[in-house]
PDB file of C-alpha atoms and ligand atoms in Angstrom:
ATOM      1  CA  UNK A   1      -0.239  -0.163  -0.070  1.00 52.00           C
ATOM      2  CA  UNK A   2       0.875   3.662  -1.003  1.00 56.00           C
ATOM      3  CA  UNK A   3       1.422   6.006   2.065  1.00 55.00           C
ATOM      4  CA  UNK A   4      -0.653   9.028   0.575  1.00 57.00           C
ATOM      5  CA  UNK A   5       0.348  11.449   3.191  1.00 61.00           C
ATOM      6  CA  UNK A   6       4.317  12.004   3.298  1.00 61.00           C
ATOM      7  CA  UNK A   7       6.586  12.372   6.600  1.00 73.00           C
ATOM      8  CA  UNK A   8       7.162  16.362   7.549  1.00 78.00           C
ATOM      9  CA  UNK A   9       9.661  17.543   6.029  1.00 91.00           C
ATOM     10  CA  UNK A  10      12.702  19.025   8.074  1.00 94.00           C
ATOM     11  CA  UNK A  11      13.474  22.685   8.494  1.00 97.00           C
ATOM     12  CA  UNK A  12      17.095  24.498   8.321  1.00 97.00           C
ATOM     13  CA  UNK A  13      18.002  27.518   9.581  1.00 98.00           C
ATOM     14  CA  UNK A  14      21.174  29.235   8.174  1.00 98.00           C
ATOM     15  CA  UNK A  15      22.731  32.155  10.011  1.00 98.00           C
ATOM     16  CA  UNK A  16      25.516  33.871   9.411  1.00 96.00           C
ATOM     17  CA  UNK A  17      26.807  37.771   9.167  1.00 94.00           C
ATOM     18  CA  UNK A  18      25.799  40.088   6.067  1.00 89.00           C
ATOM     19  CA  UNK A  19      28.945  39.262   3.497  1.00 89.00           C
ATOM     20  CA  UNK A  20      29.683  36.003   4.856  1.00 94.00           C
ATOM     21  CA  UNK A  21      28.673  34.099   1.554  1.00 93.00           C
ATOM     22  CA  UNK A  22      25.442  32.757   2.632  1.00 93.00           C
ATOM     23  CA  UNK A  23      24.073  33.820  -0.750  1.00 90.00           C
ATOM     24  CA  UNK A  24      26.678  31.760  -2.843  1.00 93.00           C
ATOM     25  CA  UNK A  25      26.445  28.934  -0.901  1.00 96.00           C
ATOM     26  CA  UNK A  26      22.935  28.612  -0.915  1.00 96.00           C
ATOM     27  CA  UNK A  27      23.022  29.012  -4.822  1.00 94.00           C
ATOM     28  CA  UNK A  28      25.291  26.073  -5.342  1.00 96.00           C
ATOM     29  CA  UNK A  29      23.709  23.954  -2.673  1.00 96.00           C
ATOM     30  CA  UNK A  30      20.219  24.471  -4.660  1.00 95.00           C
ATOM     31  CA  UNK A  31      21.667  23.721  -7.967  1.00 96.00           C
ATOM     32  CA  UNK A  32      23.161  20.641  -6.625  1.00 96.00           C
ATOM     33  CA  UNK A  33      19.974  19.319  -4.868  1.00 95.00           C
ATOM     34  CA  UNK A  34      17.263  20.801  -6.494  1.00 95.00           C
ATOM     35  CA  UNK A  35      14.477  19.240  -4.272  1.00 94.00           C
ATOM     36  CA  UNK A  36      15.391  21.554  -1.599  1.00 96.00           C
ATOM     37  CA  UNK A  37      13.467  24.772  -0.662  1.00 96.00           C
ATOM     38  CA  UNK A  38      14.168  27.666   0.356  1.00 95.00           C
ATOM     39  CA  UNK A  39      11.881  29.974   1.966  1.00 97.00           C
ATOM     40  CA  UNK A  40      11.116  33.679   0.419  1.00 97.00           C
ATOM     41  CA  UNK A  41      11.021  36.433   3.061  1.00 98.00           C
ATOM     42  CA  UNK A  42       9.226  39.678   3.225  1.00 98.00           C
ATOM     43  CA  UNK A  43      11.185  42.782   3.609  1.00 98.00           C
ATOM     44  CA  UNK A  44      10.961  46.501   3.967  1.00 98.00           C
ATOM     45  CA  UNK A  45      14.660  47.055   2.111  1.00 96.00           C
ATOM     46  CA  UNK A  46      14.823  48.329  -1.352  1.00 96.00           C
ATOM     47  CA  UNK A  47      15.568  45.855  -3.854  1.00 96.00           C
ATOM     48  CA  UNK A  48      19.409  45.958  -5.231  1.00 90.00           C
ATOM     49  CA  UNK A  49      19.486  46.048  -9.011  1.00 90.00           C
ATOM     50  CA  UNK A  50      20.211  42.361  -9.262  1.00 90.00           C
ATOM     51  CA  UNK A  51      17.069  41.172  -7.029  1.00 93.00           C
ATOM     52  CA  UNK A  52      13.626  40.277  -8.355  1.00 96.00           C
ATOM     53  CA  UNK A  53      10.460  40.530  -6.137  1.00 98.00           C
ATOM     54  CA  UNK A  54       8.842  37.396  -5.380  1.00 97.00           C
ATOM     55  CA  UNK A  55      12.278  35.311  -6.198  1.00 94.00           C
ATOM     56  CA  UNK A  56      14.891  36.968  -3.874  1.00 94.00           C
ATOM     57  CA  UNK A  57      12.398  38.408  -1.382  1.00 97.00           C
ATOM     58  CA  UNK A  58       8.695  39.530  -1.451  1.00 98.00           C
ATOM     59  CA  UNK A  59       9.383  43.334  -1.246  1.00 98.00           C
ATOM     60  CA  UNK A  60       6.461  45.248   0.562  1.00 98.00           C
ATOM     61  CA  UNK A  61       5.893  48.566   2.277  1.00 98.00           C
ATOM     62  CA  UNK A  62       6.315  49.170   6.239  1.00 98.00           C
ATOM     63  CA  UNK A  63       2.577  49.451   6.664  1.00 98.00           C
ATOM     64  CA  UNK A  64       2.009  45.657   4.674  1.00 98.00           C
ATOM     65  CA  UNK A  65       4.696  44.285   7.068  1.00 98.00           C
ATOM     66  CA  UNK A  66       3.012  45.693   9.862  1.00 98.00           C
ATOM     67  CA  UNK A  67      -0.250  43.571   8.662  1.00 98.00           C
ATOM     68  CA  UNK A  68       1.240  40.775   8.181  1.00 98.00           C
ATOM     69  CA  UNK A  69       2.654  40.881  11.586  1.00 97.00           C
ATOM     70  CA  UNK A  70      -0.478  41.923  13.112  1.00 98.00           C
ATOM     71  CA  UNK A  71      -2.270  39.084  11.169  1.00 98.00           C
ATOM     72  CA  UNK A  72      -0.046  36.576  12.441  1.00 97.00           C
ATOM     73  CA  UNK A  73       1.385  35.165   8.976  1.00 98.00           C
ATOM     74  CA  UNK A  74       5.046  35.861   9.737  1.00 98.00           C
ATOM     75  CA  UNK A  75       7.151  32.451  11.509  1.00 97.00           C
ATOM     76  CA  UNK A  76       9.413  34.979  12.816  1.00 98.00           C
ATOM     77  CA  UNK A  77      10.615  38.475  12.065  1.00 98.00           C
ATOM     78  CA  UNK A  78      13.352  40.930  12.880  1.00 97.00           C
ATOM     79  CA  UNK A  79      14.618  44.704  12.291  1.00 96.00           C
ATOM     80  CA  UNK A  80      17.606  44.396  10.642  1.00 91.00           C
ATOM     81  CA  UNK A  81      20.236  47.347   9.367  1.00 84.00           C
ATOM     82  CA  UNK A  82      17.256  49.501   9.085  1.00 90.00           C
ATOM     83  CA  UNK A  83      14.960  47.352   7.707  1.00 96.00           C
ATOM     84  CA  UNK A  84      11.996  44.496   8.819  1.00 98.00           C
ATOM     85  CA  UNK A  85      12.496  41.127   7.359  1.00 98.00           C
ATOM     86  CA  UNK A  86      10.212  38.078   8.051  1.00 98.00           C
ATOM     87  CA  UNK A  87       9.201  34.517   7.026  1.00 98.00           C
ATOM     88  CA  UNK A  88       5.790  34.113   5.548  1.00 98.00           C
ATOM     89  CA  UNK A  89       4.329  31.133   7.722  1.00 96.00           C
ATOM     90  CA  UNK A  90       1.969  29.579   5.746  1.00 96.00           C
ATOM     91  CA  UNK A  91       4.025  28.509   2.631  1.00 96.00           C
ATOM     92  CA  UNK A  92       6.762  27.258   4.791  1.00 95.00           C
ATOM     93  CA  UNK A  93       4.012  24.933   6.764  1.00 94.00           C
ATOM     94  CA  UNK A  94       2.651  23.786   3.344  1.00 95.00           C
ATOM     95  CA  UNK A  95       6.020  22.462   2.120  1.00 95.00           C
ATOM     96  CA  UNK A  96       7.026  20.751   5.124  1.00 94.00           C
ATOM     97  CA  UNK A  97       4.094  19.210   5.326  1.00 93.00           C
ATOM     98  CA  UNK A  98       4.575  18.312   1.914  1.00 94.00           C
ATOM     99  CA  UNK A  99       7.727  16.593   3.355  1.00 95.00           C
ATOM    100  CA  UNK A 100      10.312  18.900   1.583  1.00 96.00           C
ATOM    101  CA  UNK A 101      13.645  20.035   3.460  1.00 96.00           C
ATOM    102  CA  UNK A 102      13.322  23.974   3.847  1.00 97.00           C
ATOM    103  CA  UNK A 103      15.824  26.516   4.466  1.00 97.00           C
ATOM    104  CA  UNK A 104      15.519  29.762   6.123  1.00 98.00           C
ATOM    105  CA  UNK A 105      18.249  31.980   5.627  1.00 97.00           C
ATOM    106  CA  UNK A 106      17.780  34.440   8.604  1.00 97.00           C
ATOM    107  CA  UNK A 107      19.796  36.758  10.869  1.00 95.00           C
ATOM    108  CA  UNK A 108      20.290  35.946  14.466  1.00 96.00           C
ATOM    109  CA  UNK A 109      17.266  37.367  16.243  1.00 97.00           C
ATOM    110  CA  UNK A 110      14.708  35.272  13.693  1.00 98.00           C
ATOM    111  CA  UNK A 111      16.765  32.027  14.611  1.00 98.00           C
ATOM    112  CA  UNK A 112      16.082  32.418  18.219  1.00 98.00           C
ATOM    113  CA  UNK A 113      12.502  32.848  17.517  1.00 98.00           C
ATOM    114  CA  UNK A 114      12.443  29.600  15.262  1.00 97.00           C
ATOM    115  CA  UNK A 115      14.548  27.762  17.952  1.00 96.00           C
ATOM    116  CA  UNK A 116      11.288  28.811  20.623  1.00 96.00           C
ATOM    117  CA  UNK A 117       8.472  27.759  17.894  1.00 93.00           C
ATOM    118  CA  UNK A 118       9.857  25.170  16.147  1.00 94.00           C
ATOM    119  CA  UNK A 119      12.475  23.182  17.866  1.00 94.00           C
ATOM    120  CA  UNK A 120      12.938  20.551  15.883  1.00 93.00           C
ATOM    121  CA  UNK A 121      14.722  22.854  13.079  1.00 96.00           C
ATOM    122  CA  UNK A 122      18.251  22.466  12.692  1.00 96.00           C
ATOM    123  CA  UNK A 123      20.281  25.610  13.263  1.00 97.00           C
ATOM    124  CA  UNK A 124      23.517  26.195  11.154  1.00 98.00           C
ATOM    125  CA  UNK A 125      26.123  29.426  11.577  1.00 98.00           C
ATOM    126  CA  UNK A 126      28.374  30.319   8.708  1.00 98.00           C
ATOM    127  CA  UNK A 127      31.551  32.303   9.952  1.00 97.00           C
ATOM    128  CA  UNK A 128      33.899  34.542   8.237  1.00 96.00           C
ATOM    129  CA  UNK A 129      37.570  33.416   8.177  1.00 95.00           C
ATOM    130  CA  UNK A 130      37.993  37.029   9.501  1.00 95.00           C
ATOM    131  CA  UNK A 131      36.529  40.351  10.165  1.00 94.00           C
ATOM    132  CA  UNK A 132      38.724  41.890   7.700  1.00 94.00           C
ATOM    133  CA  UNK A 133      38.109  39.396   5.166  1.00 94.00           C
ATOM    134  CA  UNK A 134      34.096  40.099   6.356  1.00 95.00           C
ATOM    135  CA  UNK A 135      34.757  43.914   5.381  1.00 93.00           C
ATOM    136  CA  UNK A 136      36.729  43.280   2.489  1.00 93.00           C
ATOM    137  CA  UNK A 137      33.742  41.029   0.864  1.00 91.00           C
ATOM    138  CA  UNK A 138      31.133  43.846   1.986  1.00 91.00           C
ATOM    139  CA  UNK A 139      33.161  46.052   0.094  1.00 90.00           C
ATOM    140  CA  UNK A 140      33.952  44.180  -2.931  1.00 91.00           C
ATOM    141  CA  UNK A 141      30.135  42.784  -3.752  1.00 83.00           C
ATOM    142  CA  UNK A 142      29.685  46.720  -4.000  1.00 81.00           C
ATOM    143  CA  UNK A 143      25.730  46.513  -2.979  1.00 79.00           C
ATOM    144  CA  UNK A 144      25.845  48.395   0.252  1.00 82.00           C
ATOM    145  CA  UNK A 145      26.824  52.151   0.645  1.00 88.00           C
ATOM    146  CA  UNK A 146      29.684  52.725   3.429  1.00 90.00           C
ATOM    147  CA  UNK A 147      27.248  53.652   6.146  1.00 91.00           C
ATOM    148  CA  UNK A 148      25.049  50.525   5.494  1.00 88.00           C
ATOM    149  CA  UNK A 149      28.131  48.011   5.357  1.00 90.00           C
ATOM    150  CA  UNK A 150      29.519  49.982   8.748  1.00 91.00           C
ATOM    151  CA  UNK A 151      25.923  48.881  10.252  1.00 90.00           C
ATOM    152  CA  UNK A 152      26.543  45.723   8.875  1.00 89.00           C
ATOM    153  CA  UNK A 153      30.223  45.051  10.269  1.00 93.00           C
ATOM    154  CA  UNK A 154      28.405  46.267  14.004  1.00 92.00           C
ATOM    155  CA  UNK A 155      25.639  43.761  13.479  1.00 91.00           C
ATOM    156  CA  UNK A 156      28.393  41.215  12.712  1.00 94.00           C
ATOM    157  CA  UNK A 157      30.243  41.053  15.778  1.00 94.00           C
ATOM    158  CA  UNK A 158      27.006  40.559  17.664  1.00 94.00           C
ATOM    159  CA  UNK A 159      25.906  37.533  15.540  1.00 96.00           C
ATOM    160  CA  UNK A 160      29.579  36.317  15.646  1.00 96.00           C
ATOM    161  CA  UNK A 161      29.647  36.207  19.528  1.00 97.00           C
ATOM    162  CA  UNK A 162      26.160  33.900  19.424  1.00 97.00           C
ATOM    163  CA  UNK A 163      27.765  31.105  16.670  1.00 97.00           C
ATOM    164  CA  UNK A 164      27.872  28.929  19.761  1.00 97.00           C
ATOM    165  CA  UNK A 165      24.239  28.571  20.101  1.00 97.00           C
ATOM    166  CA  UNK A 166      23.806  26.871  16.509  1.00 98.00           C
ATOM    167  CA  UNK A 167      24.038  23.183  16.308  1.00 97.00           C
ATOM    168  CA  UNK A 168      26.872  23.407  13.189  1.00 97.00           C
ATOM    169  CA  UNK A 169      29.437  26.065  12.514  1.00 98.00           C
ATOM    170  CA  UNK A 170      31.407  26.364   9.573  1.00 98.00           C
ATOM    171  CA  UNK A 171      34.027  28.937   8.523  1.00 97.00           C
ATOM    172  CA  UNK A 172      33.453  30.148   4.881  1.00 97.00           C
ATOM    173  CA  UNK A 173      37.130  29.927   3.842  1.00 95.00           C
ATOM    174  CA  UNK A 174      36.949  27.753   0.707  1.00 95.00           C
ATOM    175  CA  UNK A 175      33.911  27.580  -1.059  1.00 95.00           C
ATOM    176  CA  UNK A 176      34.079  23.943  -2.030  1.00 96.00           C
ATOM    177  CA  UNK A 177      34.565  22.856   1.575  1.00 97.00           C
ATOM    178  CA  UNK A 178      31.932  24.723   2.903  1.00 97.00           C
ATOM    179  CA  UNK A 179      29.646  23.298   0.726  1.00 97.00           C
ATOM    180  CA  UNK A 180      30.661  20.055   1.362  1.00 97.00           C
ATOM    181  CA  UNK A 181      29.962  20.846   5.425  1.00 97.00           C
ATOM    182  CA  UNK A 182      27.197  22.372   5.023  1.00 97.00           C
ATOM    183  CA  UNK A 183      25.427  19.320   2.947  1.00 96.00           C
ATOM    184  CA  UNK A 184      26.498  17.121   5.410  1.00 96.00           C
ATOM    185  CA  UNK A 185      25.247  19.343   8.449  1.00 95.00           C
ATOM    186  CA  UNK A 186      21.889  19.391   6.155  1.00 94.00           C
ATOM    187  CA  UNK A 187      21.577  15.402   5.122  1.00 91.00           C
ATOM    188  CA  UNK A 188      22.890  14.114   8.192  1.00 85.00           C
ATOM    189  CA  UNK A 189      19.864  15.557  10.109  1.00 51.00           C
ATOM    190  CA  UNK A 190      17.131  13.785   7.451  1.00 46.00           C
ATOM    191  CA  UNK A 191      17.018  10.668   7.394  1.00 43.00           C
TER     192      UNK A 191
HETATM  193  P1  5GP B 201      20.119  40.952   3.194  1.00 73.87           P
HETATM  194  O1  5GP B 201      19.429  42.568   2.942  1.00 73.87           O
HETATM  195  O2  5GP B 201      21.644  41.122   2.794  1.00 73.87           O
HETATM  196  O3  5GP B 201      19.564  40.534   1.852  1.00 73.87           O
HETATM  197  O4  5GP B 201      19.647  40.544   4.497  1.00 73.87           O
HETATM  198  C1  5GP B 201      20.297  41.043   5.710  1.00 73.87           C
HETATM  199  C2  5GP B 201      19.987  40.128   6.622  1.00 73.87           C
HETATM  200  O5  5GP B 201      18.758  39.796   7.060  1.00 73.87           O
HETATM  201  C3  5GP B 201      20.517  39.048   6.476  1.00 73.87           C
HETATM  202  O6  5GP B 201      21.318  38.410   7.465  1.00 73.87           O
HETATM  203  C4  5GP B 201      19.676  37.838   6.188  1.00 73.87           C
HETATM  204  O7  5GP B 201      20.103  36.277   6.533  1.00 73.87           O
HETATM  205  C5  5GP B 201      18.497  38.189   7.331  1.00 73.87           C
HETATM  206  N1  5GP B 201      17.143  38.253   6.800  1.00 73.87           N
HETATM  207  C6  5GP B 201      16.789  37.483   5.386  1.00 73.87           C
HETATM  208  N2  5GP B 201      15.470  37.268   5.477  1.00 73.87           N
HETATM  209  C7  5GP B 201      15.172  37.081   6.550  1.00 73.87           C
HETATM  210  C8  5GP B 201      13.766  36.668   7.450  1.00 73.87           C
HETATM  211  O8  5GP B 201      12.760  36.547   6.719  1.00 73.87           O
HETATM  212  N3  5GP B 201      13.858  36.893   8.733  1.00 73.87           N
HETATM  213  C9  5GP B 201      15.085  37.528   9.533  1.00 73.87           C
HETATM  214  N4  5GP B 201      14.954  37.708  11.084  1.00 73.87           N
HETATM  215  N5  5GP B 201      16.314  37.605   8.655  1.00 73.87           N
HETATM  216  C10 5GP B 201      15.981  37.579   7.282  1.00 73.87           C
END
């Protein structure tokens, strides 16, 4: 007999300072494992030139974000570098019910909320090789102003200090090695 109800999927939380290379790691990971689902967050941050609404984020106004929050539509949310970010609950719950492994790429405050509301989630922290290298990466991607970069670096110090709260820590020194470590962290938790 075929089971019609799939086993619930896994929730994977990936956190790490802005500029650490989470985006690149996630893109490569999805290419290798197309069955992985990545949650699309809502944000009040304006889109960067390379970003598409509904693909990279749902870009929303502050009143729209507040309405989602009031209606209980967000699994978690945070203010980061002057903008709001949050995870829409409904699509995530649907994917988990379908048995998917779902990845949330979120900052520290949100990761802590998920730990409270969904303790089964596996939490992975991506570290830079050094603060100097993180600063170099933030400048070289050329996406943020000097003021925004300074804000992100200050935030990075706070986030890195909390890395030990996470189940797994990966130093993103070498892309290939980090990807292998990420695969191990994700797939050793999904049987
Ligand atoms: P960025 O503006 O560089 O795209 O993202 C800034 C920070 O917000 C990153 O650390 C990213 O992981 C985090 N972030 C993105 N989406 C969410 C979300 O839905 N919730 C929370 N808490 N953080 C998010």
